[in-house]
PDB file of C-alpha atoms in Angstrom:
ATOM      1  CA  MET A   1       0.007  -0.073  -0.027  1.00 57.00           C
ATOM      2  CA  ARG A   2       2.737   2.270   0.861  1.00 65.00           C
ATOM      3  CA  SER A   3       4.305   1.599  -2.764  1.00 74.00           C
ATOM      4  CA  PHE A   4       1.405   2.480  -4.492  1.00 74.00           C
ATOM      5  CA  ILE A   5       1.242   6.018  -2.402  1.00 78.00           C
ATOM      6  CA  LYS A   6       4.745   6.758  -2.855  1.00 75.00           C
ATOM      7  CA  THR A   7       4.246   5.865  -6.857  1.00 78.00           C
ATOM      8  CA  SER A   8       1.212   7.887  -7.210  1.00 76.00           C
ATOM      9  CA  ALA A   9       2.882  10.995  -5.370  1.00 73.00           C
ATOM     10  CA  ILE A  10       6.055  10.768  -7.427  1.00 78.00           C
ATOM     11  CA  ALA A  11       3.837  10.720 -10.763  1.00 73.00           C
ATOM     12  CA  ALA A  12       1.816  13.385  -9.655  1.00 71.00           C
ATOM     13  CA  LEU A  13       5.122  15.430  -8.780  1.00 68.00           C
ATOM     14  CA  ALA A  14       6.184  14.870 -12.229  1.00 70.00           C
ATOM     15  CA  LEU A  15       3.077  15.473 -14.078  1.00 69.00           C
ATOM     16  CA  SER A  16       2.838  18.714 -12.467  1.00 73.00           C
ATOM     17  CA  ILE A  17       6.283  19.690 -13.099  1.00 75.00           C
ATOM     18  CA  ALA A  18       5.806  18.678 -16.877  1.00 69.00           C
ATOM     19  CA  ALA A  19       2.480  20.541 -17.365  1.00 68.00           C
ATOM     20  CA  GLY A  20       4.060  23.760 -15.450  1.00 68.00           C
ATOM     21  CA  GLY A  21       7.008  23.682 -18.114  1.00 66.00           C
ATOM     22  CA  ALA A  22       4.529  23.310 -20.861  1.00 62.00           C
ATOM     23  CA  PHE A  23       2.362  26.180 -19.704  1.00 61.00           C
ATOM     24  CA  ALA A  24       5.291  28.312 -19.517  1.00 63.00           C
ATOM     25  CA  ALA A  25       6.602  27.656 -22.897  1.00 60.00           C
ATOM     26  CA  ASN A  26       3.141  27.874 -24.239  1.00 57.00           C
ATOM     27  CA  HIS A  27       2.683  31.195 -22.445  1.00 52.00           C
ATOM     28  CA  HIS A  28       5.851  32.783 -24.045  1.00 51.00           C
ATOM     29  CA  GLY A  29       5.799  30.816 -27.325  1.00 47.00           C
ATOM     30  CA  HIS A  30       3.152  31.563 -29.766  1.00 49.00           C
ATOM     31  CA  GLU A  31       1.897  35.128 -29.030  1.00 48.00           C
ATOM     32  CA  ASP A  32       4.886  37.274 -29.094  1.00 49.00           C
ATOM     33  CA  ARG A  33       7.628  35.069 -30.425  1.00 51.00           C
ATOM     34  CA  GLY A  34       9.741  36.536 -27.494  1.00 50.00           C
ATOM     35  CA  ILE A  35       9.337  40.173 -28.722  1.00 50.00           C
ATOM     36  CA  SER A  36       7.591  41.974 -26.120  1.00 48.00           C
ATOM     37  CA  SER A  37       6.915  45.763 -25.689  1.00 49.00           C
ATOM     38  CA  ARG A  38       5.686  45.205 -22.104  1.00 50.00           C
ATOM     39  CA  GLY A  39       8.412  46.999 -20.404  1.00 49.00           C
ATOM     40  CA  PRO A  40      11.481  46.397 -18.152  1.00 50.00           C
ATOM     41  CA  GLU A  41       9.317  45.127 -15.189  1.00 52.00           C
ATOM     42  CA  ASN A  42       9.087  41.427 -16.530  1.00 52.00           C
ATOM     43  CA  GLY A  43      12.773  41.191 -17.131  1.00 53.00           C
ATOM     44  CA  ASP A  44      12.208  41.638 -20.897  1.00 53.00           C
ATOM     45  CA  TYR A  45      15.280  40.609 -23.131  1.00 53.00           C
ATOM     46  CA  TYR A  46      14.448  43.269 -25.701  1.00 53.00           C
ATOM     47  CA  GLN A  47      13.895  46.095 -23.295  1.00 55.00           C
ATOM     48  CA  GLY A  48      14.903  49.605 -24.830  1.00 54.00           C
ATOM     49  CA  VAL A  49      14.982  48.302 -28.165  1.00 55.00           C
ATOM     50  CA  PHE A  50      11.486  49.569 -29.383  1.00 55.00           C
ATOM     51  CA  GLY A  51      10.669  53.039 -28.806  1.00 55.00           C
ATOM     52  CA  ASP A  52       7.214  52.497 -27.285  1.00 54.00           C
ATOM     53  CA  ASP A  53       8.343  49.829 -24.448  1.00 53.00           C
ATOM     54  CA  ASP A  54       8.878  52.219 -21.722  1.00 54.00           C
ATOM     55  CA  GLY A  55      12.460  51.309 -21.310  1.00 53.00           C
ATOM     56  CA  THR A  56      14.041  54.020 -18.689  1.00 57.00           C
ATOM     57  CA  ALA A  57      17.569  53.711 -20.462  1.00 56.00           C
ATOM     58  CA  PRO A  58      18.822  53.066 -23.835  1.00 56.00           C
ATOM     59  CA  PRO A  59      20.057  49.821 -24.634  1.00 56.00           C
ATOM     60  CA  VAL A  60      23.722  49.382 -24.305  1.00 55.00           C
ATOM     61  CA  PRO A  61      25.531  48.458 -27.671  1.00 55.00           C
ATOM     62  CA  VAL A  62      27.234  45.118 -27.576  1.00 55.00           C
ATOM     63  CA  TYR A  63      29.557  46.677 -30.407  1.00 53.00           C
ATOM     64  CA  GLN A  64      29.936  50.283 -31.296  1.00 50.00           C
ATOM     65  CA  THR A  65      29.179  50.291 -34.836  1.00 48.00           C
ATOM     66  CA  THR A  66      31.566  52.777 -36.547  1.00 46.00           C
ATOM     67  CA  ALA A  67      33.384  53.117 -39.516  1.00 45.00           C
ATOM     68  CA  SER A  68      36.752  51.474 -37.975  1.00 47.00           C
ATOM     69  CA  VAL A  69      34.780  48.218 -37.167  1.00 43.00           C
ATOM     70  CA  ALA A  70      33.927  47.579 -40.926  1.00 40.00           C
ATOM     71  CA  VAL A  71      37.860  48.052 -41.782  1.00 41.00           C
ATOM     72  CA  HIS A  72      38.875  46.019 -38.744  1.00 43.00           C
ATOM     73  CA  THR A  73      36.720  42.725 -39.042  1.00 60.00           C
ATOM     74  CA  PRO A  74      38.288  41.912 -42.289  1.00 86.00           C
ATOM     75  CA  ARG A  75      41.838  42.107 -41.268  1.00 89.00           C
ATOM     76  CA  LEU A  76      41.252  39.042 -38.794  1.00 89.00           C
ATOM     77  CA  SER A  77      39.624  36.868 -41.568  1.00 90.00           C
ATOM     78  CA  ASN A  78      42.401  38.221 -44.068  1.00 92.00           C
ATOM     79  CA  ILE A  79      45.380  36.946 -42.023  1.00 92.00           C
ATOM     80  CA  LEU A  80      43.617  33.724 -41.305  1.00 92.00           C
ATOM     81  CA  GLY A  81      42.825  33.253 -44.967  1.00 92.00           C
ATOM     82  CA  GLU A  82      46.403  33.823 -45.945  1.00 94.00           C
ATOM     83  CA  LEU A  83      47.560  31.330 -43.206  1.00 94.00           C
ATOM     84  CA  ARG A  84      45.222  28.835 -44.818  1.00 94.00           C
ATOM     85  CA  ALA A  85      46.644  29.339 -48.214  1.00 94.00           C
ATOM     86  CA  ALA A  86      50.365  29.226 -46.858  1.00 94.00           C
ATOM     87  CA  ASN A  87      49.219  25.792 -44.963  1.00 94.00           C
ATOM     88  CA  HIS A  88      47.952  24.379 -48.202  1.00 94.00           C
ATOM     89  CA  ARG A  89      50.916  25.238 -50.012  1.00 94.00           C
ATOM     90  CA  MET A  90      53.261  23.636 -47.364  1.00 94.00           C
ATOM     91  CA  ASP A  91      50.690  20.570 -47.659  1.00 94.00           C
ATOM     92  CA  THR A  92      51.080  20.488 -51.216  1.00 93.00           C
ATOM     93  CA  LYS A  93      54.798  20.910 -51.622  1.00 93.00           C
ATOM     94  CA  ARG A  94      55.272  18.053 -48.826  1.00 93.00           C
ATOM     95  CA  SER A  95      52.998  15.693 -50.848  1.00 93.00           C
ATOM     96  CA  GLU A  96      54.951  16.441 -53.811  1.00 92.00           C
ATOM     97  CA  GLY A  97      58.200  15.540 -51.851  1.00 91.00           C
ATOM     98  CA  GLU A  98      59.576  19.222 -52.163  1.00 92.00           C
ATOM     99  CA  LEU A  99      59.735  19.854 -48.492  1.00 91.00           C
ATOM    100  CA  SER A 100      61.685  17.584 -46.035  1.00 92.00           C
ATOM    101  CA  ALA A 101      59.931  16.590 -42.906  1.00 92.00           C
ATOM    102  CA  VAL A 102      62.052  18.824 -40.661  1.00 94.00           C
ATOM    103  CA  THR A 103      61.313  21.962 -43.109  1.00 93.00           C
ATOM    104  CA  PHE A 104      57.852  21.038 -42.964  1.00 94.00           C
ATOM    105  CA  ASN A 105      57.635  20.914 -39.180  1.00 94.00           C
ATOM    106  CA  ARG A 106      59.622  24.125 -38.965  1.00 95.00           C
ATOM    107  CA  LEU A 107      57.285  25.948 -41.443  1.00 94.00           C
ATOM    108  CA  ARG A 108      54.179  24.403 -39.213  1.00 95.00           C
ATOM    109  CA  ARG A 109      55.467  25.723 -36.190  1.00 95.00           C
ATOM    110  CA  GLU A 110      56.034  29.345 -37.705  1.00 95.00           C
ATOM    111  CA  GLU A 111      52.565  29.280 -39.196  1.00 95.00           C
ATOM    112  CA  ALA A 112      50.991  28.231 -35.908  1.00 94.00           C
ATOM    113  CA  ASN A 113      52.984  31.038 -33.950  1.00 95.00           C
ATOM    114  CA  ILE A 114      51.452  33.553 -36.424  1.00 95.00           C
ATOM    115  CA  ARG A 115      48.115  32.165 -36.214  1.00 94.00           C
ATOM    116  CA  ALA A 116      48.350  32.110 -32.099  1.00 94.00           C
ATOM    117  CA  ARG A 117      49.419  35.592 -32.305  1.00 94.00           C
ATOM    118  CA  THR A 118      46.771  36.821 -34.694  1.00 93.00           C
ATOM    119  CA  VAL A 119      44.382  35.184 -32.368  1.00 92.00           C
ATOM    120  CA  GLN A 120      45.886  36.867 -29.345  1.00 93.00           C
ATOM    121  CA  VAL A 121      45.803  39.990 -30.554  1.00 92.00           C
ATOM    122  CA  ALA A 122      42.330  39.785 -31.919  1.00 91.00           C
ATOM    123  CA  ASP A 123      41.175  38.677 -28.317  1.00 91.00           C
ATOM    124  CA  LEU A 124      43.011  41.645 -26.652  1.00 91.00           C
ATOM    125  CA  HIS A 125      41.068  44.057 -28.775  1.00 89.00           C
ATOM    126  CA  GLY A 126      37.462  42.730 -28.856  1.00 87.00           C
ATOM    127  CA  GLY A 127      37.885  40.518 -32.188  1.00 86.00           C
ATOM    128  CA  MET A 128      39.533  43.208 -34.257  1.00 87.00           C
ATOM    129  CA  ILE A 129      43.239  43.984 -35.389  1.00 90.00           C
ATOM    130  CA  PRO A 130      44.612  47.150 -34.973  1.00 91.00           C
ATOM    131  CA  LYS A 131      46.245  48.723 -38.177  1.00 90.00           C
ATOM    132  CA  GLU A 132      49.845  48.506 -36.635  1.00 91.00           C
ATOM    133  CA  PHE A 133      49.426  44.746 -35.679  1.00 92.00           C
ATOM    134  CA  TYR A 134      48.044  44.073 -38.948  1.00 93.00           C
ATOM    135  CA  ALA A 135      50.960  45.340 -40.804  1.00 93.00           C
ATOM    136  CA  HIS A 136      53.234  43.210 -38.581  1.00 94.00           C
ATOM    137  CA  LEU A 137      51.360  40.115 -38.885  1.00 94.00           C
ATOM    138  CA  GLN A 138      51.119  40.720 -42.874  1.00 94.00           C
ATOM    139  CA  LYS A 139      54.997  41.068 -42.903  1.00 95.00           C
ATOM    140  CA  ASP A 140      55.293  37.705 -41.008  1.00 95.00           C
ATOM    141  CA  VAL A 141      52.902  35.683 -43.412  1.00 95.00           C
ATOM    142  CA  ARG A 142      55.046  37.163 -46.336  1.00 95.00           C
ATOM    143  CA  ARG A 143      58.155  36.114 -44.806  1.00 95.00           C
ATOM    144  CA  LEU A 144      56.529  32.583 -44.270  1.00 94.00           C
ATOM    145  CA  ASP A 145      55.437  32.656 -47.745  1.00 93.00           C
ATOM    146  CA  GLY A 146      58.975  33.481 -48.861  1.00 94.00           C
ATOM    147  CA  GLU A 147      59.928  30.466 -46.412  1.00 93.00           C
ATOM    148  CA  ILE A 148      57.827  28.056 -48.306  1.00 92.00           C
ATOM    149  CA  ALA A 149      59.157  29.180 -51.678  1.00 92.00           C
ATOM    150  CA  ARG A 150      62.927  29.036 -50.641  1.00 92.00           C
ATOM    151  CA  SER A 151      62.433  25.775 -49.010  1.00 87.00           C
ATOM    152  CA  ALA A 152      60.740  24.159 -51.881  1.00 76.00           C
TER     153      ALA A 152
END
């Protein structure tokens, strides 16, 4: 008898938790699709985004959208793309037998060091690479390309 009571109590608890979760999901799911203009008192994620939501403070931008961001963002992808191309050239030269294992490993380490410095600089500057660092990194990539050509 006790086992039946315990089982039914646990089942009732599980059903109430599941029903509560379904009710909470249904409450926010279909009416407003998560965009609410009811204001900050309900902990609204989109507080301050819309003009009529009675937000007391303007939203804090995650990233400042200025002309410099548009210039800095491609720098990271340019450097990483050039490193991928250098990596591909090393693989090709190695598979063709033009690079020895020692030279290949040395060039790989150099490529990995440049990549690590690039990611470190980007992390320090919010995902962007400043102009002076970009020039140094491009010089390092050109030097790596020259070493690949000379070693082959």
